[in-house]
Short mmCIF file of C-alpha atoms in Angstrom, two decimals:
data_model
loop_
_atom_site.label_atom_id
_atom_site.label_comp_id
_atom_site.label_asym_id
_atom_site.label_seq_id
_atom_site.Cartn_x
_atom_site.Cartn_y
_atom_site.Cartn_z
CA MET A 1 25.67 8.96 9.61
CA HIS A 2 22.77 8.30 11.95
CA PRO A 3 22.71 5.68 14.72
CA ASP A 4 20.26 2.83 14.73
CA PRO A 5 16.78 4.22 15.62
CA SER A 6 16.70 1.91 18.65
CA LEU A 7 19.52 3.96 20.16
CA GLU A 8 17.60 7.21 19.91
CA GLN A 9 15.97 6.50 23.27
CA GLN A 10 19.35 7.04 24.89
CA GLN A 11 19.52 10.48 23.26
CA SER A 12 16.04 11.47 24.43
CA LEU A 13 15.78 10.31 28.02
CA THR A 14 15.72 13.76 29.58
CA ARG A 15 13.78 16.89 28.85
CA ARG A 16 16.91 18.88 28.14
CA ALA A 17 18.38 16.17 25.89
CA LEU A 18 15.16 15.99 23.93
CA PHE A 19 15.20 19.75 23.43
CA GLN A 20 18.82 19.73 22.35
CA GLN A 21 18.26 16.89 19.89
CA GLY A 22 17.34 18.40 16.54
CA ALA A 23 17.38 21.96 17.97
CA VAL A 24 13.98 22.61 16.46
CA GLY A 25 10.43 23.21 17.55
CA LEU A 26 9.45 23.49 21.18
CA GLY A 27 12.89 22.31 22.28
CA ALA A 28 14.76 25.27 20.79
CA ALA A 29 12.32 27.79 22.22
CA ALA A 30 12.16 26.26 25.70
CA LEU A 31 15.92 25.68 25.98
CA SER A 32 16.61 29.25 24.93
CA SER A 33 14.25 30.44 27.65
CA LEU A 34 15.86 28.20 30.28
CA LEU A 35 19.32 29.47 29.46
CA GLY A 36 18.36 33.12 29.37
CA GLY A 37 18.80 33.36 25.64
CA SER A 38 22.32 31.93 25.54
CA ALA A 39 21.16 29.20 23.15
CA GLN A 40 19.95 31.64 20.51
CA ALA A 41 21.43 30.95 17.11
CA GLU A 42 23.98 33.15 15.44
CA PRO A 43 22.80 34.62 12.12
CA GLU A 44 24.54 31.92 10.05
CA THR A 45 23.79 29.02 12.41
CA ARG A 46 21.47 26.44 10.94
CA VAL A 47 18.56 24.74 12.65
CA GLY A 48 19.18 21.01 12.96
CA GLY A 49 21.35 18.93 10.67
CA LEU A 50 24.25 16.56 11.31
CA PRO A 51 27.31 18.03 13.04
CA GLN A 52 29.77 16.69 10.45
CA LEU A 53 27.95 18.30 7.52
CA PRO A 54 28.66 19.94 5.18
CA HIS A 55 31.65 17.77 4.36
CA PHE A 56 33.30 20.66 2.49
CA PRO A 57 32.42 24.27 1.65
CA PRO A 58 29.18 24.29 -0.36
CA LYS A 59 28.51 26.27 -3.51
CA ALA A 60 24.75 26.24 -2.96
CA LYS A 61 22.80 26.83 0.25
CA ARG A 62 19.38 25.90 -1.07
CA VAL A 63 17.63 24.15 -3.97
CA ILE A 64 14.51 24.89 -6.01
CA TYR A 65 13.59 21.89 -8.15
CA LEU A 66 11.11 22.60 -10.95
CA PHE A 67 10.05 19.04 -11.68
CA MET A 68 8.07 18.59 -14.89
CA ASN A 69 5.88 15.50 -14.34
CA GLY A 70 5.14 13.57 -17.48
CA ALA A 71 8.49 14.07 -19.25
CA PRO A 72 9.08 17.12 -21.47
CA THR A 73 10.07 16.36 -25.03
CA HIS A 74 13.79 17.05 -25.38
CA VAL A 75 13.66 16.82 -29.16
CA ASP A 76 11.10 19.65 -29.39
CA LEU A 77 12.60 21.92 -26.72
CA PHE A 78 16.38 21.65 -26.26
CA ASP A 79 18.06 18.90 -28.29
CA TYR A 80 18.16 20.15 -31.87
CA LYS A 81 18.92 17.50 -34.48
CA PRO A 82 18.99 18.59 -38.15
CA LYS A 83 19.01 14.95 -39.26
CA LEU A 84 15.76 14.30 -37.41
CA LYS A 85 14.19 17.17 -39.31
CA GLU A 86 15.65 15.86 -42.56
CA LEU A 87 14.32 12.31 -42.03
CA HIS A 88 10.88 13.39 -40.84
CA GLY A 89 8.29 10.78 -41.82
CA GLN A 90 10.82 8.03 -42.56
CA PRO A 91 11.17 4.81 -40.53
CA VAL A 92 13.62 4.94 -37.65
CA PRO A 93 16.78 3.02 -38.62
CA GLU A 94 16.93 -0.38 -36.95
CA SER A 95 20.50 0.23 -35.75
CA TYR A 96 19.27 3.03 -33.47
CA ILE A 97 16.63 1.02 -31.63
CA SER A 98 17.87 -2.57 -31.55
CA ASN A 99 17.70 -4.11 -28.06
CA LYS A 100 15.93 -1.05 -26.65
CA ARG A 101 12.90 -1.36 -24.41
CA PHE A 102 10.04 1.12 -24.77
CA SER A 103 6.69 1.40 -23.04
CA THR A 104 3.89 -1.00 -23.92
CA MET A 105 2.27 1.79 -25.97
CA THR A 106 5.15 1.50 -28.43
CA GLY A 107 6.18 -2.11 -27.92
CA ASN A 108 8.50 -2.93 -30.78
CA ALA A 109 9.71 0.37 -32.26
CA GLN A 110 10.68 -1.19 -35.58
CA GLY A 111 9.12 0.71 -38.47
CA LYS A 112 8.05 3.72 -36.37
CA LEU A 113 8.22 6.97 -38.30
CA LEU A 114 10.59 9.73 -37.24
CA LEU A 115 9.00 13.01 -36.20
CA GLY A 116 10.94 16.24 -36.62
CA PRO A 117 10.67 19.11 -34.10
CA ILE A 118 7.27 20.77 -34.35
CA GLU A 119 8.67 24.32 -34.04
CA PRO A 120 11.98 25.83 -35.19
CA PHE A 121 15.10 26.01 -33.03
CA ARG A 122 17.54 28.91 -32.85
CA GLN A 123 20.88 29.42 -31.18
CA ARG A 124 20.59 31.79 -28.24
CA GLY A 125 22.85 34.26 -26.49
CA ALA A 126 26.63 34.37 -26.49
CA SER A 127 26.68 30.67 -25.59
CA GLY A 128 24.87 29.69 -28.77
CA SER A 129 22.68 27.18 -26.93
CA TRP A 130 19.92 25.67 -29.06
CA VAL A 131 16.44 26.38 -27.68
CA SER A 132 13.07 25.97 -29.38
CA GLU A 133 10.87 28.94 -30.19
CA LEU A 134 8.35 27.25 -27.92
CA LEU A 135 10.38 28.64 -24.99
CA PRO A 136 11.21 32.30 -25.75
CA HIS A 137 11.71 33.33 -22.11
CA THR A 138 13.99 30.39 -21.35
CA ALA A 139 15.86 31.18 -24.55
CA ALA A 140 16.43 34.74 -23.33
CA ILE A 141 18.33 33.49 -20.25
CA ALA A 142 20.26 30.73 -22.06
CA ASP A 143 23.58 32.26 -20.98
CA ASP A 144 22.59 31.69 -17.33
CA LEU A 145 21.76 28.02 -17.86
CA CYS A 146 23.70 24.77 -17.94
CA PHE A 147 21.96 22.30 -20.26
CA VAL A 148 22.70 18.65 -19.48
CA LYS A 149 21.83 16.84 -22.70
CA SER A 150 23.07 13.35 -21.85
CA LEU A 151 20.80 12.27 -19.02
CA HIS A 152 19.63 8.65 -19.09
CA THR A 153 17.67 6.33 -16.83
CA GLU A 154 16.37 2.75 -16.69
CA ALA A 155 12.72 3.44 -15.90
CA VAL A 156 10.21 3.62 -18.77
CA ASN A 157 7.05 4.48 -16.83
CA HIS A 158 6.25 7.68 -14.96
CA ALA A 159 5.87 6.81 -11.28
CA PRO A 160 8.97 4.59 -11.09
CA ALA A 161 11.00 7.11 -13.08
CA ILE A 162 9.92 10.08 -10.94
CA THR A 163 10.52 8.07 -7.78
CA PHE A 164 13.99 7.15 -9.08
CA PHE A 165 14.91 10.80 -9.64
CA LEU A 166 13.57 11.98 -6.30
CA THR A 167 14.52 9.05 -4.02
CA GLY A 168 17.24 7.07 -5.80
CA SER A 169 15.04 3.99 -6.15
CA GLU A 170 12.26 3.05 -8.55
CA MET A 171 10.33 1.50 -5.67
CA ALA A 172 8.49 3.77 -3.25
CA GLY A 173 9.59 3.93 0.36
CA ARG A 174 13.02 5.56 0.29
CA PRO A 175 13.62 9.10 1.63
CA SER A 176 13.16 11.80 -1.00
CA LEU A 177 15.84 14.28 -1.95
CA GLY A 178 14.47 17.09 0.20
CA SER A 179 14.32 14.76 3.20
CA TRP A 180 17.98 13.78 2.78
CA LEU A 181 19.00 17.44 2.56
CA THR A 182 17.06 18.62 5.60
CA TYR A 183 18.19 15.58 7.58
CA GLY A 184 21.84 16.24 6.74
CA LEU A 185 22.03 20.02 6.51
CA GLY A 186 19.11 21.21 8.62
CA ASN A 187 17.33 24.44 7.78
CA ALA A 188 18.11 28.15 7.97
CA THR A 189 14.86 29.13 9.68
CA GLU A 190 12.83 27.93 12.66
CA ASN A 191 9.57 29.38 11.36
CA LEU A 192 9.11 27.39 8.15
CA PRO A 193 9.74 23.77 7.19
CA GLY A 194 13.06 22.94 5.59
CA PHE A 195 11.33 21.02 2.79
CA CYS A 196 8.30 22.54 1.03
CA VAL A 197 6.30 21.17 -1.90
CA MET A 198 3.82 22.74 -4.33
CA THR A 199 2.00 21.09 -7.23
CA SER A 200 0.24 22.46 -10.31
CA ILE A 201 -1.19 21.37 -13.64
CA SER A 202 -2.08 23.26 -16.80
CA LYS A 203 -5.79 23.88 -17.28
CA ASP A 204 -7.74 21.64 -19.66
CA THR A 205 -4.88 19.19 -20.07
CA THR A 206 -5.71 15.57 -20.84
CA CYS A 207 -2.31 14.25 -19.77
CA GLY A 208 -2.09 14.85 -16.05
CA GLN A 209 0.00 12.79 -13.69
CA ILE A 210 -0.89 11.72 -10.15
CA PHE A 211 1.12 13.44 -7.41
CA TYR A 212 1.95 10.61 -5.01
CA ASP A 213 2.80 11.66 -1.46
CA TYR A 214 5.91 9.49 -1.48
CA TYR A 215 7.45 11.90 -4.03
CA TRP A 216 8.14 14.09 -0.98
CA GLY A 217 8.08 11.43 1.73
CA SER A 218 10.75 10.84 4.36
CA GLY A 219 10.84 7.06 3.92
CA PHE A 220 12.70 5.50 6.83
CA LEU A 221 14.01 8.86 8.04
CA PRO A 222 12.07 10.42 10.93
CA SER A 223 8.82 11.91 9.66
CA ARG A 224 9.82 15.46 10.60
CA PHE A 225 11.97 15.42 7.46
CA GLN A 226 9.09 14.80 5.02
CA GLY A 227 8.01 17.59 2.71
CA VAL A 228 5.22 19.95 3.76
CA LYS A 229 2.76 20.47 0.93
CA PHE A 230 1.32 23.92 0.28
CA ARG A 231 -2.18 23.75 -1.20
CA ALA A 232 -3.85 25.77 -3.93
CA GLY A 233 -7.09 26.40 -2.01
CA GLY A 234 -8.19 26.95 1.57
CA ASP A 235 -5.48 27.07 4.19
CA PRO A 236 -2.10 26.89 2.43
CA VAL A 237 -1.18 24.01 4.75
CA LEU A 238 -3.65 21.47 6.13
CA TYR A 239 -4.70 21.85 9.77
CA LEU A 240 -2.86 25.15 10.11
CA SER A 241 -5.81 27.09 11.50
CA SER A 242 -6.83 26.77 15.13
CA PRO A 243 -10.35 25.50 15.84
CA PRO A 244 -13.02 28.20 16.19
CA GLY A 245 -12.85 29.91 19.57
CA MET A 246 -9.27 28.89 20.35
CA SER A 247 -7.02 31.91 20.91
CA ARG A 248 -3.29 31.83 20.27
CA PRO A 249 -2.39 31.89 24.00
CA VAL A 250 -4.75 28.98 24.65
CA ARG A 251 -3.18 27.01 21.80
CA ARG A 252 0.28 27.80 23.19
CA GLY A 253 -0.70 26.42 26.58
CA MET A 254 -2.24 23.33 25.03
CA LEU A 255 0.94 22.59 23.07
CA ASP A 256 3.09 23.03 26.15
CA ASP A 257 0.94 20.55 28.09
CA LEU A 258 0.87 18.14 25.15
CA ALA A 259 4.65 18.33 24.83
CA GLU A 260 5.07 17.36 28.48
CA LEU A 261 2.82 14.33 28.01
CA ASN A 262 4.75 13.34 24.88
CA GLU A 263 8.05 13.69 26.73
CA ILE A 264 6.82 11.27 29.40
CA GLN A 265 5.85 8.79 26.71
CA GLN A 266 9.16 9.33 24.91
CA ALA A 267 11.09 8.53 28.10
CA GLU A 268 9.09 5.33 28.60
CA ILE A 269 8.99 4.05 25.02
CA GLY A 270 11.93 5.64 23.22
CA ASP A 271 10.11 5.96 19.90
CA PRO A 272 11.88 8.67 17.84
CA GLU A 273 8.57 9.51 16.17
CA ILE A 274 7.35 10.99 19.46
CA ALA A 275 10.12 13.59 19.26
CA ALA A 276 9.13 14.20 15.64
CA ARG A 277 5.52 14.70 16.75
CA ILE A 278 6.57 17.36 19.28
CA SER A 279 8.58 19.28 16.67
CA GLN A 280 5.75 19.06 14.14
CA TYR A 281 3.20 20.47 16.58
CA GLU A 282 5.55 23.33 17.33
CA MET A 283 6.28 23.97 13.64
CA ALA A 284 2.56 24.17 12.94
CA TYR A 285 2.20 26.75 15.71
CA LYS A 286 5.02 28.86 14.27
CA MET A 287 3.61 28.55 10.75
CA GLN A 288 0.35 30.09 11.92
CA ALA A 289 2.31 33.34 12.08
CA SER A 290 4.89 32.82 9.32
CA VAL A 291 2.65 31.48 6.52
CA PRO A 292 0.24 34.46 6.36
CA GLU A 293 3.25 36.76 6.00
CA LEU A 294 4.78 34.42 3.42
CA THR A 295 1.65 34.36 1.25
CA ASP A 296 0.93 38.10 1.47
CA LEU A 297 2.16 39.34 -1.89
CA SER A 298 1.24 42.98 -1.32
CA ASP A 299 4.92 43.84 -0.84
CA GLU A 300 5.90 42.52 -4.28
CA PRO A 301 6.50 45.37 -6.77
CA GLN A 302 4.77 45.14 -10.12
CA HIS A 303 8.00 44.77 -12.08
CA VAL A 304 8.77 41.61 -10.08
CA LEU A 305 5.29 40.18 -10.58
CA ASP A 306 5.67 40.83 -14.30
CA LEU A 307 8.73 38.57 -14.41
CA TYR A 308 6.55 35.55 -13.59
CA GLY A 309 3.80 36.21 -16.13
CA PRO A 310 0.06 36.90 -16.11
CA ASN A 311 -0.92 34.00 -13.82
CA VAL A 312 1.37 34.92 -10.95
CA LEU A 313 -1.45 35.97 -8.60
CA GLU A 314 -3.55 32.86 -9.28
CA ARG A 315 -3.08 30.47 -6.38
CA GLY A 316 -2.23 27.01 -7.60
CA SER A 317 -0.70 28.15 -10.89
CA PHE A 318 2.89 27.30 -11.71
CA ALA A 319 3.68 31.01 -11.88
CA TYR A 320 2.35 31.61 -8.36
CA ASN A 321 4.31 28.62 -7.08
CA CYS A 322 7.54 29.92 -8.64
CA LEU A 323 7.12 33.25 -6.87
CA MET A 324 6.36 31.41 -3.62
CA ALA A 325 9.51 29.34 -4.12
CA ARG A 326 11.58 32.51 -4.24
CA ARG A 327 9.89 33.83 -1.11
CA LEU A 328 10.52 30.54 0.69
CA ALA A 329 14.16 30.56 -0.41
CA GLU A 330 14.81 34.06 0.89
CA ARG A 331 13.24 33.09 4.22
CA GLY A 332 15.70 30.24 4.69
CA VAL A 333 13.92 27.14 3.37
CA ARG A 334 16.50 24.57 2.33
CA TYR A 335 14.65 22.71 -0.44
CA THR A 336 11.54 23.62 -2.42
CA GLN A 337 10.03 21.13 -4.88
CA LEU A 338 7.60 22.40 -7.50
CA MET A 339 5.88 19.68 -9.52
CA HIS A 340 3.94 20.59 -12.65
CA ALA A 341 2.01 17.88 -14.48
CA GLY A 342 0.75 17.65 -18.04
CA TRP A 343 3.82 16.79 -20.12
CA ASP A 344 2.71 13.25 -20.98
CA GLN A 345 1.85 14.03 -24.59
CA HIS A 346 1.18 10.71 -26.27
CA GLY A 347 -1.33 12.27 -28.65
CA SER A 348 -1.13 16.01 -28.07
CA ILE A 349 2.36 17.15 -28.98
CA THR A 350 0.93 19.67 -31.45
CA THR A 351 -1.66 21.04 -29.03
CA GLU A 352 -1.03 20.63 -25.31
CA LEU A 353 2.74 21.09 -25.56
CA TYR A 354 2.01 24.73 -26.43
CA ALA A 355 -0.08 25.12 -23.28
CA GLN A 356 2.58 23.53 -21.11
CA CYS A 357 5.27 25.83 -22.48
CA ARG A 358 3.04 28.87 -22.11
CA ASP A 359 2.33 28.06 -18.46
CA THR A 360 5.90 27.18 -17.43
CA ASP A 361 8.32 29.07 -19.68
CA GLN A 362 8.00 32.61 -18.34
CA PRO A 363 7.69 31.65 -14.64
CA SER A 364 10.77 29.40 -14.82
CA ALA A 365 12.86 32.08 -16.50
CA GLY A 366 11.37 34.74 -14.23
CA LEU A 367 12.43 32.80 -11.15
CA VAL A 368 16.04 32.68 -12.37
CA GLN A 369 15.99 36.39 -13.22
CA ASP A 370 14.42 37.30 -9.88
CA LEU A 371 16.99 35.33 -7.91
CA LYS A 372 19.79 36.84 -9.99
CA GLN A 373 18.71 40.44 -9.46
CA ARG A 374 18.46 39.81 -5.70
CA GLY A 375 21.96 38.36 -5.54
CA MET A 376 20.56 34.94 -4.57
CA LEU A 377 21.30 32.93 -7.71
CA ASP A 378 24.94 32.31 -6.83
CA ASP A 379 23.97 30.21 -3.80
CA THR A 380 20.58 28.91 -4.99
CA LEU A 381 20.55 25.89 -7.29
CA VAL A 382 17.58 25.87 -9.69
CA ILE A 383 16.82 22.65 -11.58
CA TRP A 384 14.32 22.21 -14.42
CA GLY A 385 13.53 18.79 -15.86
CA GLY A 386 11.41 15.66 -15.90
CA GLU A 387 11.76 11.94 -15.36
CA PHE A 388 12.80 11.04 -18.93
CA GLY A 389 12.45 12.37 -22.47
CA ARG A 390 10.17 11.52 -25.36
CA THR A 391 10.76 9.42 -28.45
CA PRO A 392 12.12 11.03 -31.62
CA PHE A 393 9.70 8.78 -33.50
CA LEU A 394 5.97 9.32 -33.84
CA GLN A 395 3.20 7.88 -31.75
CA GLY A 396 0.06 8.07 -33.86
CA SER A 397 -0.57 8.57 -37.56
CA LEU A 398 1.51 10.93 -39.69
CA ASP A 399 -1.69 11.90 -41.53
CA ASN A 400 -3.39 13.15 -38.35
CA ARG A 401 -1.25 16.07 -37.14
CA PRO A 402 -3.60 17.17 -34.31
CA LYS A 403 -3.07 13.75 -32.69
CA TRP A 404 0.69 13.51 -33.08
CA GLY A 405 2.44 12.28 -29.97
CA ARG A 406 5.68 10.91 -28.59
CA ASP A 407 6.17 7.99 -26.22
CA HIS A 408 8.44 7.68 -23.15
CA HIS A 409 12.16 7.79 -23.87
CA PRO A 410 14.68 6.97 -21.10
CA TYR A 411 17.85 6.69 -23.20
CA ALA A 412 18.70 10.37 -23.70
CA PHE A 413 17.03 13.54 -22.48
CA THR A 414 17.77 17.07 -21.26
CA SER A 415 17.46 19.08 -18.06
CA TRP A 416 18.85 22.48 -17.20
CA LEU A 417 20.42 23.90 -14.06
CA ALA A 418 21.14 27.47 -13.02
CA GLY A 419 23.13 29.11 -10.22
CA GLY A 420 24.38 27.29 -7.15
CA GLY A 421 27.93 26.68 -8.39
CA VAL A 422 27.06 25.41 -11.87
CA LYS A 423 28.81 26.75 -14.98
CA PRO A 424 26.45 29.08 -16.87
CA GLY A 425 26.06 29.18 -20.62
CA ILE A 426 27.18 25.65 -21.43
CA SER A 427 25.71 22.48 -22.90
CA TYR A 428 27.14 19.29 -21.44
CA GLY A 429 26.97 15.87 -23.06
CA ALA A 430 25.31 14.93 -26.31
CA SER A 431 22.93 12.45 -27.86
CA ASP A 432 23.31 10.89 -31.30
CA ASP A 433 22.12 12.60 -34.48
CA LEU A 434 18.53 11.44 -33.91
CA ALA A 435 18.51 12.20 -30.15
CA ILE A 436 17.92 8.53 -29.38
CA ASP A 437 21.01 7.50 -27.42
CA VAL A 438 23.75 9.26 -25.44
CA VAL A 439 27.06 9.36 -27.28
CA GLU A 440 29.06 11.87 -25.20
CA ASN A 441 29.51 12.31 -21.44
CA PRO A 442 26.57 10.21 -20.19
CA VAL A 443 24.94 11.39 -16.96
CA HIS A 444 22.97 8.75 -15.09
CA VAL A 445 20.29 9.68 -12.54
CA HIS A 446 22.66 8.75 -9.69
CA ASP A 447 25.39 10.95 -11.22
CA PHE A 448 22.90 13.81 -11.31
CA GLN A 449 22.04 13.24 -7.64
CA ALA A 450 25.69 12.95 -6.61
CA THR A 451 26.45 16.25 -8.34
CA LEU A 452 23.52 18.01 -6.69
CA LEU A 453 24.66 16.85 -3.25
CA HIS A 454 28.23 17.90 -4.03
CA LEU A 455 27.10 21.43 -4.82
CA LEU A 456 25.58 21.57 -1.32
CA GLY A 457 28.83 20.44 0.29
CA ILE A 458 27.88 16.77 0.69
CA ASP A 459 29.92 13.72 -0.26
CA HIS A 460 27.12 11.47 -1.51
CA GLU A 461 28.94 8.34 -0.31
CA ARG A 462 29.10 9.62 3.27
CA LEU A 463 25.52 10.82 3.80
CA THR A 464 23.96 7.56 4.96
CA TYR A 465 21.29 6.25 7.31
CA ARG A 466 21.26 2.84 8.94
CA PHE A 467 17.99 0.97 8.44
CA GLN A 468 17.19 -2.74 8.68
CA GLY A 469 20.81 -3.75 8.97
CA ARG A 470 22.41 -1.72 6.19
CA ARG A 471 23.39 1.84 5.45
CA TYR A 472 21.34 3.53 2.76
CA ARG A 473 22.14 6.61 0.75
CA LEU A 474 20.37 8.64 -1.93
CA THR A 475 22.63 7.30 -4.68
CA ASP A 476 22.46 3.67 -3.47
CA VAL A 477 25.88 2.22 -4.43
CA HIS A 478 26.33 4.28 -7.59
CA GLY A 479 26.94 7.82 -8.77
CA HIS A 480 29.83 10.04 -9.81
CA VAL A 481 30.04 13.81 -9.50
CA VAL A 482 29.91 15.51 -12.92
CA ARG A 483 32.79 17.86 -12.24
CA ASP A 484 32.86 19.36 -15.73
CA ILE A 485 29.72 21.38 -15.03
CA LEU A 486 30.96 22.80 -11.71
CA ALA A 487 31.92 26.46 -11.77
#
């Protein structure tokens, strides 16, 4: 738990106290120098974080979240329903949709025609998990995956639903998942941010989603906990390069002088954002050295590059971002969020779904395989999924196959998890025989979040932050750990 921000002035009145607070940035380097190196971290000592965390021994040390913006269609990828195939082209039974709210594009779902999966499913591996032929690489690692087939949410539109998954609220302004984790657990490296973000979109798609900055924002937490976005072009991170003519020693001296001025202002005003500003300047200085090494892929053997597919060397592609996520993870980054848009297939389920699967299937599976062969999968939690599913009934005309589509569906959908203390080779929960509603072991968004935090050694009810008179948490006042999927 964090004190009221107004009390932070008392924690930052002196130079040494400011350096000790957070144990990051200029403070860590300067304090280490002052103490002759006695403050240097032990190999397993984290940078920052709350002293009482983790609450119990964690299964996972880090998270890579492969977030599929636009909502992948569960009925075409993971949730095989023979009855849906059998009733293809017939009206959805009223009993399945009564009292259900859909987007304005569907309105009243009465009379909508059911649409069977557009490609065949097969059972995969020793686990027998059902996976569509649209995802052959994911199918090949089915025994490493835990499919959660009973997710459900309240949101029916993209931005609120994505915000709900990533911040615990449909309204923007709350801290995102990565911010909560780095606030509570700190990071395992001083040279890279604890929370990194990369975005991508399939080429020539017509169903892109906007990447709002609040998807990786820190909300009311100090801004040093917000995600740092890596870009597809130019400098990987904005403002990372020094101005022309400024040498590294000159920049070092400038930052030292600037830090002293900020410390004076911090002592007078007590604004915690001044301390955040000092740490962010220092992190940018360190990243000038760490990011070029991070993005130099010359040390990656060909057989590793091949795991991620043909686009792995194309900056900005999902494949490139997956490889970068692994490199960030092995360098100590706590939470990496990859967001890939293009899944919003209202009229392109028979065309653009193929492109989405082609661009994301092999890199996602390759990431899991790469982590596994490096011995990192056991303590790295990988998550793949979107903000909701898509309707088992058709959007469009049955006579116009190239324009078939599916609308938003919040009542039952699927995500998968791998590593990080999750049981491999299982399918948890179930939807009904038309994949419309959850009928077994429902998992709400807050349950999903509570389980994720649990895997990292956090009791979701105890990780809170006081703001405007109340204590907030990622799961609000809800959430139960889904213990049946824990290894």
